[in-house]
Each structure stands twice: as C-alpha cells, then as structure tokens.
Coordinates of C-alpha atoms in Angstrom, one line a residue:
Chain X
X1 CA -73.6 -52.1 -44.6
X2 CA -75.9 -53.6 -47.0
X3 CA -78.3 -56.3 -47.0
X4 CA -75.7 -58.4 -49.1
X5 CA -72.7 -58.0 -47.0
X6 CA -75.1 -58.4 -43.9
X7 CA -75.8 -62.0 -45.7
X8 CA -71.8 -61.6 -45.8
X9 CA -71.4 -61.2 -42.1
X10 CA -73.8 -63.1 -40.8
X11 CA -72.9 -66.4 -42.5
X12 CA -69.5 -66.4 -41.3
X13 CA -70.7 -66.3 -38.3
X14 CA -72.7 -68.8 -38.2
X15 CA -70.5 -71.3 -40.1
X16 CA -67.6 -71.2 -38.0
X17 CA -70.3 -71.5 -35.1
X18 CA -71.0 -75.3 -36.5
X19 CA -67.3 -75.4 -37.5
X20 CA -66.2 -75.3 -33.4
X21 CA -68.7 -77.2 -32.5
X22 CA -68.1 -79.9 -35.6
X23 CA -64.4 -79.4 -35.1
X24 CA -64.9 -80.6 -31.4
X25 CA -67.7 -83.1 -32.3
X26 CA -66.3 -85.8 -29.1
X27 CA -67.7 -83.2 -26.5
X28 CA -70.4 -81.1 -28.3
X29 CA -72.1 -83.9 -30.1
X30 CA -71.2 -87.9 -28.1
X31 CA -72.0 -86.7 -24.8
X32 CA -76.0 -85.4 -24.9
X33 CA -76.3 -89.0 -27.8
X34 CA -74.7 -91.1 -24.7
X35 CA -76.9 -89.0 -22.1
X36 CA -80.2 -90.0 -24.0
X37 CA -79.1 -93.1 -24.9
X38 CA -78.8 -94.5 -21.4
X39 CA -81.9 -92.5 -20.8
X40 CA -84.1 -94.8 -23.7
X41 CA -82.5 -97.6 -22.3
X42 CA -83.6 -97.4 -18.3
X43 CA -86.4 -95.0 -18.0
X44 CA -88.3 -96.2 -20.7
X45 CA -87.2 -99.8 -21.6
X46 CA -85.7 -101.1 -18.3
X47 CA -88.2 -99.0 -15.5
X48 CA -90.9 -98.2 -18.4
X49 CA -92.5 -101.1 -19.2
X50 CA -93.0 -100.9 -14.7
X51 CA -94.9 -98.3 -15.2
X52 CA -97.3 -98.5 -17.9
X53 CA -99.0 -96.4 -20.0
X54 CA -99.1 -92.3 -19.8
X55 CA -101.2 -90.2 -20.4
X56 CA -102.3 -92.8 -23.1
X57 CA -99.1 -94.4 -24.5
X58 CA -96.6 -96.2 -23.5
X59 CA -93.7 -94.4 -21.4
X60 CA -91.4 -95.1 -23.6
X61 CA -93.9 -93.7 -26.7
X62 CA -94.7 -90.7 -24.1
X63 CA -91.0 -90.4 -22.5
X64 CA -89.4 -90.1 -26.3
X65 CA -90.3 -86.6 -27.3
X66 CA -89.9 -84.6 -23.9
X67 CA -86.2 -86.2 -23.5
X68 CA -85.6 -85.1 -27.5
X69 CA -86.9 -81.7 -26.4
X70 CA -84.5 -81.8 -23.7
X71 CA -81.5 -82.0 -25.5
X72 CA -82.6 -79.5 -27.7
X73 CA -83.0 -76.8 -24.6
X74 CA -79.5 -78.4 -23.1
X75 CA -77.2 -78.4 -26.3
X76 CA -78.3 -75.2 -28.3
X77 CA -78.0 -73.3 -24.5
X78 CA -74.5 -74.6 -24.0
X79 CA -73.0 -73.5 -27.4
X80 CA -73.5 -70.6 -27.6
X81 CA -73.1 -69.7 -23.8
X82 CA -70.2 -71.5 -23.9
X83 CA -68.5 -70.3 -27.1
X84 CA -69.5 -66.3 -26.7
X85 CA -67.9 -66.1 -22.7
X86 CA -65.0 -68.3 -24.9
X87 CA -64.6 -65.4 -27.4
X88 CA -64.7 -63.1 -24.4
X89 CA -62.3 -65.0 -22.4
X90 CA -60.1 -65.1 -25.7
X91 CA -60.4 -61.4 -26.6
X92 CA -61.2 -62.7 -30.0
X93 CA -64.7 -61.3 -29.6
X94 CA -63.3 -58.0 -30.5
X95 CA -62.8 -59.6 -33.9
X96 CA -66.6 -58.7 -34.9
X97 CA -67.1 -55.4 -32.4
X98 CA -63.9 -53.5 -34.3
X99 CA -66.3 -54.8 -37.5
X100 CA -68.8 -53.1 -39.3
X101 CA -71.0 -55.9 -37.6
X102 CA -74.4 -54.9 -36.4
X103 CA -74.7 -56.3 -32.9
X104 CA -78.2 -58.1 -34.1
X105 CA -76.1 -59.6 -37.2
X106 CA -73.3 -60.2 -33.9
X107 CA -76.2 -61.8 -32.0
X108 CA -78.3 -63.5 -34.8
X109 CA -75.0 -65.5 -35.9
X110 CA -74.9 -66.9 -32.5
X111 CA -77.8 -67.9 -31.6
X112 CA -78.4 -69.6 -35.2
X113 CA -75.2 -70.9 -34.4
X114 CA -76.8 -72.6 -30.9
X115 CA -79.8 -73.4 -32.8
X116 CA -77.8 -75.9 -36.2
X117 CA -76.2 -77.4 -32.6
X118 CA -79.1 -78.5 -30.6
X119 CA -81.3 -79.2 -33.8
X120 CA -78.8 -81.7 -35.1
X121 CA -78.6 -83.2 -31.6
X122 CA -82.2 -83.5 -31.6
X123 CA -82.4 -85.1 -34.8
X124 CA -79.1 -88.0 -33.7
X125 CA -81.4 -88.4 -30.6
X126 CA -84.5 -89.2 -32.6
X127 CA -82.4 -91.8 -34.8
X128 CA -81.4 -93.4 -32.1
X129 CA -84.7 -92.9 -30.3
X130 CA -86.7 -94.9 -33.2
X131 CA -84.4 -98.1 -32.4
X132 CA -86.3 -98.6 -28.5
X133 CA -89.6 -97.4 -30.2
X134 CA -91.2 -96.1 -33.2
X135 CA -92.4 -92.7 -34.1
X136 CA -95.4 -91.5 -36.1
X137 CA -95.4 -87.9 -35.8
X138 CA -99.6 -86.2 -35.6
X139 CA -97.7 -83.0 -36.7
X140 CA -95.1 -82.1 -38.5
X141 CA -94.3 -78.7 -39.5
X142 CA -95.9 -77.8 -35.5
X143 CA -93.9 -80.2 -33.9
X144 CA -90.4 -78.8 -36.0
X145 CA -91.6 -74.9 -35.8
X146 CA -91.7 -75.2 -31.4
X147 CA -88.7 -77.3 -32.1
X148 CA -87.1 -74.7 -33.9
X149 CA -88.5 -71.9 -31.6
X150 CA -87.8 -73.5 -28.4
X151 CA -84.0 -73.9 -29.8
X152 CA -84.2 -70.1 -30.5
X153 CA -85.3 -68.9 -27.2
X154 CA -82.5 -71.1 -24.8
X155 CA -79.7 -69.8 -27.6
X156 CA -80.7 -66.6 -26.3
X157 CA -80.8 -67.4 -23.1
X158 CA -77.2 -68.4 -23.6
X159 CA -76.2 -65.7 -25.4
X160 CA -77.3 -63.3 -22.8
X161 CA -75.4 -65.1 -20.0
X162 CA -72.3 -65.1 -21.8
X163 CA -72.4 -61.9 -21.6
X164 CA -72.9 -61.7 -18.2
X165 CA -70.9 -63.6 -17.1
X166 CA -67.0 -63.2 -16.0
X167 CA -65.6 -66.5 -15.1
X168 CA -67.0 -70.3 -16.1
X169 CA -68.2 -70.6 -13.2
X170 CA -70.7 -68.0 -14.7
X171 CA -71.8 -70.1 -17.3
X172 CA -72.4 -73.1 -15.5
X173 CA -74.5 -71.9 -12.9
X174 CA -77.4 -70.6 -14.4
X175 CA -77.9 -74.8 -16.6
X176 CA -77.4 -76.2 -13.5
X177 CA -79.1 -74.6 -11.0
X178 CA -82.1 -73.3 -12.9
X179 CA -82.6 -74.9 -16.7
X180 CA -81.7 -78.2 -15.0
X181 CA -84.4 -78.2 -13.0
X182 CA -86.7 -76.4 -14.8
X183 CA -85.8 -79.1 -17.5
X184 CA -86.8 -82.1 -14.8
X185 CA -90.1 -80.2 -13.7
X186 CA -91.6 -79.3 -17.0
X187 CA -93.0 -82.1 -17.7
X188 CA -90.6 -84.6 -19.3
X189 CA -90.9 -87.8 -17.6
X190 CA -94.5 -87.2 -16.7
X191 CA -97.9 -86.1 -17.4
X192 CA -98.5 -83.2 -14.6
X193 CA -101.8 -85.7 -14.5
X194 CA -99.9 -87.4 -11.8
X195 CA -100.0 -84.2 -9.4
X196 CA -102.0 -83.2 -6.9
X197 CA -104.2 -79.5 -8.1
X198 CA -101.4 -76.9 -6.6
X199 CA -98.4 -79.1 -8.5
X200 CA -100.2 -79.0 -11.5
X201 CA -100.7 -75.2 -10.9
X202 CA -97.1 -74.3 -10.0
X203 CA -96.0 -76.9 -13.2
X204 CA -96.9 -74.0 -15.0
X205 CA -95.9 -71.3 -14.0
X206 CA -92.7 -73.8 -16.0
X207 CA -92.3 -72.6 -19.4
X208 CA -90.0 -75.5 -20.5
X209 CA -93.2 -77.5 -19.5
X210 CA -95.5 -75.5 -22.8
X211 CA -92.9 -77.1 -25.0
X212 CA -91.9 -79.5 -24.4
X213 CA -95.9 -80.6 -24.7
X214 CA -95.9 -79.0 -27.1
X215 CA -93.5 -81.1 -29.0
X216 CA -95.0 -83.6 -27.5
X217 CA -98.2 -82.9 -29.1
X218 CA -96.7 -82.1 -32.2
X219 CA -95.0 -86.2 -32.5
X220 CA -98.4 -87.7 -30.1
X221 CA -101.3 -85.5 -30.6
X222 CA -101.2 -85.1 -26.7
X223 CA -100.7 -82.7 -24.0
X224 CA -101.3 -81.0 -20.9
X225 CA -102.2 -77.9 -21.4
X226 CA -103.4 -74.9 -24.2
X227 CA -100.5 -75.6 -27.8
X228 CA -101.4 -72.0 -28.6
X229 CA -100.3 -70.6 -25.1
X230 CA -97.1 -72.6 -25.6
X231 CA -96.7 -71.4 -29.1
X232 CA -97.7 -67.3 -28.2
X233 CA -95.1 -67.5 -24.7
X234 CA -92.7 -68.7 -26.7
X235 CA -92.8 -65.8 -29.5
X236 CA -92.9 -63.7 -26.1
X237 CA -89.8 -65.0 -24.6
X238 CA -88.5 -64.5 -27.9
X239 CA -89.0 -60.6 -28.8
X240 CA -88.3 -59.9 -25.1
X241 CA -84.3 -62.1 -24.6
X242 CA -83.9 -60.6 -28.3
X243 CA -84.8 -57.2 -27.0
X244 CA -82.7 -57.3 -23.8
X245 CA -79.2 -59.3 -25.4
X246 CA -79.6 -56.2 -28.7
X247 CA -80.0 -53.5 -25.2
X248 CA -76.2 -55.2 -23.1
X249 CA -75.0 -55.0 -26.8
X250 CA -75.5 -51.6 -27.7
X251 CA -74.3 -50.4 -23.7
X252 CA -71.6 -52.5 -24.6
X253 CA -72.2 -54.3 -21.5
X254 CA -69.5 -56.6 -20.8
X255 CA -67.8 -56.4 -24.2
X256 CA -66.5 -52.6 -24.1
X257 CA -65.2 -49.6 -21.8
Chain Q
X1 CA -57.6 -32.5 -48.0
X2 CA -59.9 -34.8 -45.3
X3 CA -57.1 -35.7 -42.4
X4 CA -57.1 -39.9 -42.6
X5 CA -57.7 -39.5 -38.9
X6 CA -58.6 -35.9 -37.3
X7 CA -59.1 -36.4 -33.1
X8 CA -60.5 -33.1 -31.4
X9 CA -61.0 -32.2 -27.3
X10 CA -61.0 -36.4 -26.8
X11 CA -61.6 -37.4 -23.7
X12 CA -62.5 -40.6 -21.5
X13 CA -63.4 -41.3 -17.6
X14 CA -63.6 -45.0 -16.9
X15 CA -66.9 -45.5 -14.4
X16 CA -64.1 -45.2 -11.1
X17 CA -63.5 -42.1 -12.0
X18 CA -60.2 -42.0 -14.0
X19 CA -59.5 -39.8 -16.9
X20 CA -58.0 -41.5 -18.8
X21 CA -57.7 -38.8 -21.7
X22 CA -58.1 -35.0 -20.6
X23 CA -59.1 -33.3 -24.4
X24 CA -56.5 -34.5 -26.2
X25 CA -56.6 -32.4 -30.4
X26 CA -53.6 -33.9 -32.7
X27 CA -54.9 -34.8 -36.3
X28 CA -52.7 -37.9 -38.8
X29 CA -52.2 -36.4 -42.5
X30 CA -53.3 -39.2 -45.1
X31 CA -50.5 -41.1 -46.4
X32 CA -48.7 -40.4 -43.2
X33 CA -46.4 -42.8 -41.7
X34 CA -47.4 -41.4 -37.7
X35 CA -46.0 -42.2 -34.3
X36 CA -48.3 -41.9 -30.9
X37 CA -45.8 -42.3 -28.1
X38 CA -46.0 -41.9 -24.5
X39 CA -45.4 -43.8 -21.1
X40 CA -47.8 -46.7 -19.9
X41 CA -51.1 -45.9 -18.2
X42 CA -50.1 -42.2 -20.8
X43 CA -53.7 -43.1 -23.3
X44 CA -51.7 -45.0 -25.5
X45 CA -54.5 -47.6 -25.8
X46 CA -57.1 -46.0 -25.1
X47 CA -57.0 -43.5 -27.6
X48 CA -57.4 -47.1 -30.2
X49 CA -59.5 -48.6 -28.0
X50 CA -61.7 -45.1 -29.2
X51 CA -61.5 -45.7 -32.6
X52 CA -61.6 -49.3 -32.9
X53 CA -65.4 -48.9 -30.8
X54 CA -63.1 -51.3 -27.8
X55 CA -63.8 -47.6 -25.3
X56 CA -66.3 -45.1 -25.0
X57 CA -65.1 -42.2 -25.4
X58 CA -67.0 -39.6 -23.1
X59 CA -66.7 -36.2 -25.6
X60 CA -64.6 -35.1 -28.0
X61 CA -65.0 -35.9 -31.8
X62 CA -63.1 -38.4 -33.7
X63 CA -63.6 -38.2 -37.3
X64 CA -61.5 -41.6 -40.1
X65 CA -60.8 -39.9 -43.5
X66 CA -63.7 -37.3 -43.2
X67 CA -66.1 -40.0 -41.4
X68 CA -68.2 -39.1 -38.2
X69 CA -67.9 -41.8 -35.7
X70 CA -70.5 -40.8 -33.9
X71 CA -73.1 -40.0 -37.1
X72 CA -71.8 -43.3 -39.0
X73 CA -69.6 -45.7 -37.1
X74 CA -69.8 -48.6 -39.7
X75 CA -68.2 -46.6 -42.6
X76 CA -65.6 -45.5 -40.5
X77 CA -64.9 -48.7 -39.4
X78 CA -64.5 -50.2 -42.7
X79 CA -61.4 -48.0 -43.8
X80 CA -59.8 -48.3 -40.4
X81 CA -57.3 -51.8 -39.6
X82 CA -56.6 -52.4 -35.5
X83 CA -53.3 -54.4 -35.6
X84 CA -53.9 -54.1 -30.6
X85 CA -51.2 -55.1 -28.7
X86 CA -52.5 -58.3 -26.8
X87 CA -53.5 -61.3 -28.5
X88 CA -57.4 -61.7 -29.3
X89 CA -57.7 -63.6 -31.7
X90 CA -58.9 -67.6 -31.2
X91 CA -56.3 -69.6 -30.3
X92 CA -58.1 -73.3 -31.1
X93 CA -59.4 -71.7 -34.9
X94 CA -56.3 -72.2 -38.1
X95 CA -54.7 -69.2 -39.6
X96 CA -56.0 -69.4 -42.4
X97 CA -59.3 -68.9 -40.9
X98 CA -59.0 -66.6 -38.3
X99 CA -57.8 -64.2 -41.4
X100 CA -60.8 -65.4 -43.9
X101 CA -63.2 -65.2 -41.0
X102 CA -62.7 -61.8 -39.9
X103 CA -63.0 -60.9 -44.5
X104 CA -66.6 -62.3 -43.7
X105 CA -67.4 -59.5 -41.1
X106 CA -66.3 -56.7 -43.0
X107 CA -68.8 -58.5 -46.0
X108 CA -65.6 -59.6 -48.3
X109 CA -67.7 -62.3 -50.3
X110 CA -66.1 -65.6 -49.2
X111 CA -63.6 -66.0 -52.7
X112 CA -61.7 -63.1 -51.9
X113 CA -61.6 -62.6 -48.7
X114 CA -59.8 -66.1 -49.8
X115 CA -57.0 -64.6 -51.5
X116 CA -57.2 -61.7 -49.8
X117 CA -55.8 -64.3 -47.2
X118 CA -53.9 -66.3 -49.1
X119 CA -52.2 -62.9 -50.5
X120 CA -51.2 -61.4 -47.0
X121 CA -50.0 -64.6 -45.4
X122 CA -47.4 -65.2 -48.0
X123 CA -46.1 -61.5 -48.0
X124 CA -45.9 -62.4 -43.9
X125 CA -44.5 -65.7 -44.3
X126 CA -47.1 -67.5 -42.7
X127 CA -48.6 -69.1 -45.8
X128 CA -46.9 -72.4 -44.4
X129 CA -48.7 -72.2 -41.1
X130 CA -52.3 -71.4 -42.8
X131 CA -52.8 -74.6 -41.7
X132 CA -51.9 -74.6 -37.9
X133 CA -54.2 -73.9 -35.1
X134 CA -53.5 -70.6 -34.0
X135 CA -51.6 -71.7 -30.0
X136 CA -49.2 -73.2 -32.2
X137 CA -47.1 -70.3 -33.5
X138 CA -44.3 -68.5 -32.2
X139 CA -45.0 -65.3 -30.5
X140 CA -43.4 -63.0 -33.9
X141 CA -45.5 -65.3 -36.1
X142 CA -49.0 -64.4 -33.2
X143 CA -48.0 -60.5 -34.3
X144 CA -48.1 -61.9 -38.1
X145 CA -50.7 -63.2 -38.3
X146 CA -52.7 -60.2 -36.7
X147 CA -51.4 -58.3 -38.6
X148 CA -52.6 -60.2 -41.6
X149 CA -56.5 -60.3 -40.2
X150 CA -56.1 -56.5 -40.0
X151 CA -55.5 -56.1 -43.6
X152 CA -57.9 -58.6 -45.2
X153 CA -59.9 -55.5 -45.5
X154 CA -57.3 -53.7 -46.7
X155 CA -57.9 -50.7 -44.8
X156 CA -56.8 -46.9 -45.9
X157 CA -55.9 -46.2 -41.9
X158 CA -54.0 -48.6 -40.4
X159 CA -53.3 -48.5 -36.1
X160 CA -50.5 -50.6 -34.4
X161 CA -50.2 -50.5 -30.6
X162 CA -46.9 -51.8 -29.7
X163 CA -46.4 -53.8 -33.1
X164 CA -42.7 -55.1 -32.3
X165 CA -42.7 -56.0 -29.0
X166 CA -41.7 -59.1 -27.6
X167 CA -40.2 -59.9 -31.9
X168 CA -36.9 -60.5 -32.2
X169 CA -34.1 -58.3 -34.3
X170 CA -34.1 -60.1 -37.7
X171 CA -38.0 -60.2 -37.7
X172 CA -38.8 -56.7 -35.9
X173 CA -36.5 -55.7 -39.1
X174 CA -38.7 -58.1 -41.8
X175 CA -41.4 -56.3 -40.1
X176 CA -40.7 -52.5 -40.4
X177 CA -39.9 -53.6 -44.2
X178 CA -43.1 -54.8 -44.3
X179 CA -45.3 -51.8 -42.7
X180 CA -42.9 -49.0 -45.0
X181 CA -43.7 -50.8 -48.5
X182 CA -47.5 -50.2 -47.3
X183 CA -47.0 -46.9 -46.5
X184 CA -45.3 -46.8 -49.5
X185 CA -48.4 -48.0 -50.7
X186 CA -50.4 -45.8 -49.5
X187 CA -51.9 -46.7 -46.2
X188 CA -51.7 -44.3 -43.3
X189 CA -50.2 -45.7 -40.6
X190 CA -50.3 -45.3 -36.6
X191 CA -47.9 -46.8 -34.5
X192 CA -47.7 -47.0 -31.0
X193 CA -43.7 -48.0 -29.7
X194 CA -41.6 -48.7 -26.6
X195 CA -38.7 -49.0 -29.0
X196 CA -38.3 -44.8 -29.7
X197 CA -35.7 -46.1 -32.5
X198 CA -38.6 -48.0 -34.0
X199 CA -40.4 -44.3 -34.7
X200 CA -37.4 -42.4 -35.6
X201 CA -36.2 -45.1 -37.9
X202 CA -40.1 -45.5 -39.4
X203 CA -42.4 -42.2 -39.0
X204 CA -42.4 -38.9 -39.7
X205 CA -44.9 -37.0 -38.1
X206 CA -44.9 -38.5 -33.5
X207 CA -47.6 -37.1 -30.7
X208 CA -46.2 -37.7 -27.3
X209 CA -48.9 -38.6 -24.7
X210 CA -48.9 -38.4 -20.9
X211 CA -51.4 -38.1 -18.5
X212 CA -54.1 -38.1 -21.1
X213 CA -52.7 -34.5 -22.0
X214 CA -50.4 -34.7 -25.8
X215 CA -47.2 -32.6 -25.0
X216 CA -45.7 -33.0 -28.1
X217 CA -46.7 -33.1 -31.8
X218 CA -44.6 -32.4 -34.4
X219 CA -42.1 -34.2 -37.6
X220 CA -39.5 -35.9 -36.0
X221 CA -37.7 -33.8 -37.4
X222 CA -39.0 -30.6 -35.8
X223 CA -38.1 -32.6 -32.6
X224 CA -34.5 -33.7 -33.1
X225 CA -33.7 -30.6 -33.7
X226 CA -34.9 -28.7 -30.9
X227 CA -32.7 -31.2 -29.7
X228 CA -28.8 -29.0 -27.5
X229 CA -26.6 -31.6 -27.4
X230 CA -25.8 -35.8 -29.0
X231 CA -23.4 -37.7 -27.4
X232 CA -21.2 -40.0 -29.9
X233 CA -19.3 -42.9 -29.9
X234 CA -16.3 -43.1 -31.9
X235 CA -14.2 -45.5 -33.3
X236 CA -10.5 -45.3 -33.6
X237 CA -8.5 -47.1 -35.8
X238 CA -5.0 -46.9 -33.9
X239 CA -5.4 -47.7 -30.0
X240 CA -4.9 -44.8 -28.0
X241 CA -3.3 -44.7 -24.7
X242 CA -4.0 -41.0 -23.6
X243 CA -7.0 -38.9 -24.2
X244 CA -6.3 -36.5 -27.4
X245 CA -6.8 -33.1 -27.0
X246 CA -10.7 -32.5 -27.8
X247 CA -10.3 -28.8 -28.1
X248 CA -14.1 -27.3 -26.8
X249 CA -15.6 -30.6 -27.5
X250 CA -16.4 -32.8 -24.2
X251 CA -15.2 -36.2 -24.3
X252 CA -13.1 -39.2 -22.9
X253 CA -11.8 -42.1 -23.2
X254 CA -14.2 -45.1 -22.7
X255 CA -11.2 -47.4 -23.5
X256 CA -8.2 -47.6 -26.1
X257 CA -10.1 -47.7 -29.4
X258 CA -13.2 -45.7 -28.4
X259 CA -14.1 -42.3 -27.2
X260 CA -17.3 -40.4 -26.4
X261 CA -18.2 -37.1 -27.4
X262 CA -20.9 -34.6 -26.4
X263 CA -21.6 -32.5 -29.5
X264 CA -23.5 -29.5 -28.0
X265 CA -26.2 -27.3 -30.5
X266 CA -24.1 -24.6 -32.8
X267 CA -20.3 -27.3 -33.2
X268 CA -20.3 -29.4 -35.6
X269 CA -18.9 -32.9 -36.8
X270 CA -16.6 -31.4 -39.1
X271 CA -14.8 -29.1 -36.7
X272 CA -14.8 -32.1 -34.1
X273 CA -13.0 -34.2 -37.0
X274 CA -10.5 -31.4 -38.2
X275 CA -9.2 -31.3 -34.8
X276 CA -8.5 -35.1 -34.5
X277 CA -7.5 -35.9 -37.7
X278 CA -4.3 -33.5 -37.1
X279 CA -3.2 -36.3 -34.1
X280 CA -3.1 -39.3 -36.1
X281 CA -7.0 -40.4 -34.9
X282 CA -8.9 -42.2 -37.7
X283 CA -12.1 -42.8 -36.3
X284 CA -13.7 -45.9 -38.4
X285 CA -17.4 -45.7 -36.9
X286 CA -19.5 -43.4 -35.4
X287 CA -23.0 -44.1 -33.7
X288 CA -25.2 -41.8 -31.1
X289 CA -24.7 -43.1 -27.4
X290 CA -28.5 -43.5 -26.8
X291 CA -31.5 -43.3 -29.1
X292 CA -31.8 -39.1 -29.9
X293 CA -35.5 -39.5 -29.3
X294 CA -35.3 -41.3 -26.3
X295 CA -33.1 -38.9 -24.5
X296 CA -36.2 -36.0 -25.8
X297 CA -39.1 -38.3 -25.1
X298 CA -37.6 -38.7 -21.8
X299 CA -36.9 -34.8 -21.0
X300 CA -40.1 -34.2 -22.0
X301 CA -42.5 -35.9 -19.7
X302 CA -39.9 -34.3 -17.4
X303 CA -41.0 -31.6 -18.0
X304 CA -44.3 -32.3 -18.5
X305 CA -44.1 -33.6 -14.1
X306 CA -42.6 -30.8 -13.8
X307 CA -45.2 -28.0 -15.3
X308 CA -47.8 -29.5 -13.2
X309 CA -46.0 -30.1 -10.1
X310 CA -46.1 -26.3 -10.6
X311 CA -49.8 -26.2 -11.3
X312 CA -50.5 -28.1 -8.5
X313 CA -48.4 -25.9 -6.4
X314 CA -49.6 -22.3 -7.2
X315 CA -53.7 -24.1 -6.7
X316 CA -52.6 -25.1 -3.3
X317 CA -51.1 -22.1 -2.6
X318 CA -54.5 -20.1 -4.1
X319 CA -56.8 -22.2 -2.1
X320 CA -54.8 -21.5 0.7

C-alpha cells in the first residue's frame, strides 16, 4: 500500500475507535471522572488535610498527578482491550484482516484510539483537579511526553491482552490482578521515601512507579526516582510490546486459523 | 488470458491434524459466475478462508488475477471482495458507517467511500436504513449489508459464501438479479450455496468439493447432460380417472390432474407429447420433480463415498 493508502486506513481505524468510545460516553468517559472526583474529595480533601505534607507539597498537590496518571493508564488499557476483543468476539475484526491494511497499521490505529481516550479522560480529570487545587506545571513538554508515552505503552499492553483473550473474563483478569495492584503500589498515593529500604527496593521493580514519578516531576518538579530512567524504561517497553504484538499478528495468534 | 482465480494443489491441515483440503486445483475465468458446491464440512469455507487470509494454507498456491498471494497478498486482496457465511460486522455500528469504514480499510478517500456507500446501499435497498444500528436489521438486510460492504472497493472477484441462506424467496430472487447485474458488468463471481436451484439458475461453471477433494469441475450444462434420466410432473387440463398409456415411458397417475413421467436418455419430450395428445390429454404445465442438479450432486457424492470406501478396502487388503 502507498503512504496515502496507509494513512487513509490508519485514520479510518482511529476515527472508528474515537467514534466507539464517544458513542458510549456514559460507559467510557463518565465513570473515571466520578471515581477520580471521589478520590479528590476523600483522599485529597478530607483525609489529605490531616496527612499534612508529602514530598514537600500538600497531600492534595502530591496526589493529583498520580490520580491523573492512574486515569490515563486504566483508560488507555481498558479502551483497547475491550474494543479489540469485542471486534474479535463479534468477528468484525475480519473486516480488517481481509483488507490489505498492514498489521502495524491495525495496531497503530487501535493503540492511538486508546491513547485518545486516555488523554481525554486525563484532561477531564485535570480540569476537575483544578476545582480542588491549583496546578502550576513545572516542565510542560516533559509532562505531555510522559503521559503520551505511558498511554501508548498501556494501550499496547491492552492490545496484546485482547489478542490472547478467549472470553470477556480474560480481558478483566489482567486489569484486576496486575494493573490495579501495580498502579496502587506505584506511588500514586504516597512517596516511597515513607517505606523501609526493603519495600523501597521492591517498589523500584514496579514500572508504574517510574511513570507516575516522571509525570509528578513534570508537574511538581519532585520525584522519587531518576526521570531519565523512567523515559528510557517506557521507550524500551514500548519497543518490546510493539514487537511482540506484531509478532502475534503476523502469526495470526487467535485471529486466523 | 489470466484466470480470475487459479488454485493449484491447495492443502490445509489444521493443528488438530484434520486435513480439510487434500490438494485441490481449479480455475475460474474472468467474468465467470462460478459455483463451489459441497456438503457441510467439505472444505468450501476453508478454501474461501485461505483466499481472504483468514485461514493459512499448508500447501499449494493461489493466484488472484495472476497475483500470487504468497508474493503480494495485499495487492491480491484489492481484487477480492468476500461475503462470509456468518455475520461479521459490529452489531452496534450504523449501516452507513460499516460500509464506509470498510472503504477506508482499502485506502479509499473518505469522499469516494461515502459516494460508493450511498450507491451500494441504494442498490441493495438499504439506504433508508443507513442510520440504523446493524443489530436492528432483519436477517435478509444483514446479508445485503455484507454484500454492500464487500463491493465498496469494487473488487474484480466477488466470493459469496451462502449469501441467500435464511433469506425469503422474494428477497432471494432480488439478490439473484443484483448478482447477475454486477456479473454482467464484468465482476467475476464465485458462489457457494446449499440451494442447487440457485447454482443452476445463476452459474455457468461448477466445482463440487467433498471431503477436501474436487469430485467434479465442469460447466453446469455439461454436468446436466450427464443426467441419464429426468422425472417430470405434468399438469393436465382434463381430469384423469385412469392412468393413460405411457408407451415406452415409465409413468404413473399422481392425482386426477397430474402425471409423473420418467424420461430416459434417448427418449424425447416430443415423443411423450405425441403419445399423450391422441389420448385427449392436454398438458398445461410441466416441471422437474426434483432439482436436476440436486440429483447429480447426490449421485456424485455417493460415487465419491463408494470410491473412497473401495480404496480403503484395497488398502486394508494390501496391509493384510
């Protein structure tokens, strides 16, 4: 396919993905907004006022970047895993498989669809956060870049989960038993400086910690970890997951006979 | 002339060891209306799956308009439109979006895709339903939706896997007319169907597949010619109390206005009428008792089954 045809195919997939999650906005855009608003009220405002400072900032200021990142991660992942698995379940994925669209374009279309939802939800959550606290972003470029790359990474993970999934149970297992613990223990609600050296060391094996802290560094200018490592780690994981997803697609894993 | 479809020694063995295709070969010429027939599990859908890349072949070669799918599958796919047996579109998307989006997957600019979507939805009587979610359509409308979607990039070869299954007679006839129209405009069509009347009415050439082998590949006319006997039902104007004299024909009285007569190879209908007319019998209409192709189809499959059981018997003898 020529670059023009590839662009048309990619934009068609992307547009369809955006159309899907905006069509069902009460399921896709409203719930994370309500959940995050409750986090802001309970953890940030009610309990946070009794906690005092965290990392040199009020607890509300500290927790806001983590909650925005949590919303971006879960929505990016959730969008791709549910959309691609639904396409498999309804067999509408065959529309793409029988067409000349290359595998990498299919992957890119779905992943960028997930990124679009992740960023839209992240933006709405940011607006809600402004009701509770003021945000003066320290490093705007770095903030945008890390949130974008994190969204790409978790959209890719959702895509791979959907390829392997054989049932709707399979698309909820990873978010429930892997993604949620990693996110909650990834420095969203606390600084790892509060932990003993053993648990600090263990926490540093959690990739979400690096992304949350890189984002927090972009917003507040403070981080528990080296931000350079965070970017390098995210880029390496994106490369590895992209290669894995394309390998699965080219071998037709659970897509072709 | 380059064949629209050329299949050579095509084989497929699934992971569980089941050999769905045992090395089939056939060609479909450009402009043809071709029937691929076979009982359930014969290998029809596997063959179609290989052509559209949903099934990976384990041997042999396939060319679509001279483009080898092993060398340039994306280009080959541009020539091909497929209407699958089962509904495979998002039930929650609107009719217009389903068709138009498919155009995008083939790299069609949005404006062109929208124009073509309107063209084919109108032709297939779905324009009024363009804003309806697909799940709200009737079974027949869903089939027509899949045809519109398969035509959006105007393929040179259209494959329809049982397109009229579960479709009422009126709609089936209108779909036949539509398919004949696009065939007349140059689109090569391959049809699988369980309705043998459909194959006989629409198709010029035929391949019959059974247990992964091609058991017949010829023109419909040639196949019909091999029939050794045909059974006709004749409706008479006059009420008949007793069976008339059938001469050399084999016949019987079905009821007071119908006769069932077997015409063997070598006998003619003119001789039959010449026999009945002097007896004061006027025939108002006549029809085949059963579909002619159906009789052939059943006999070919029976022969194939017999051949296989003979081969197996010989194999066992050789081993013992």
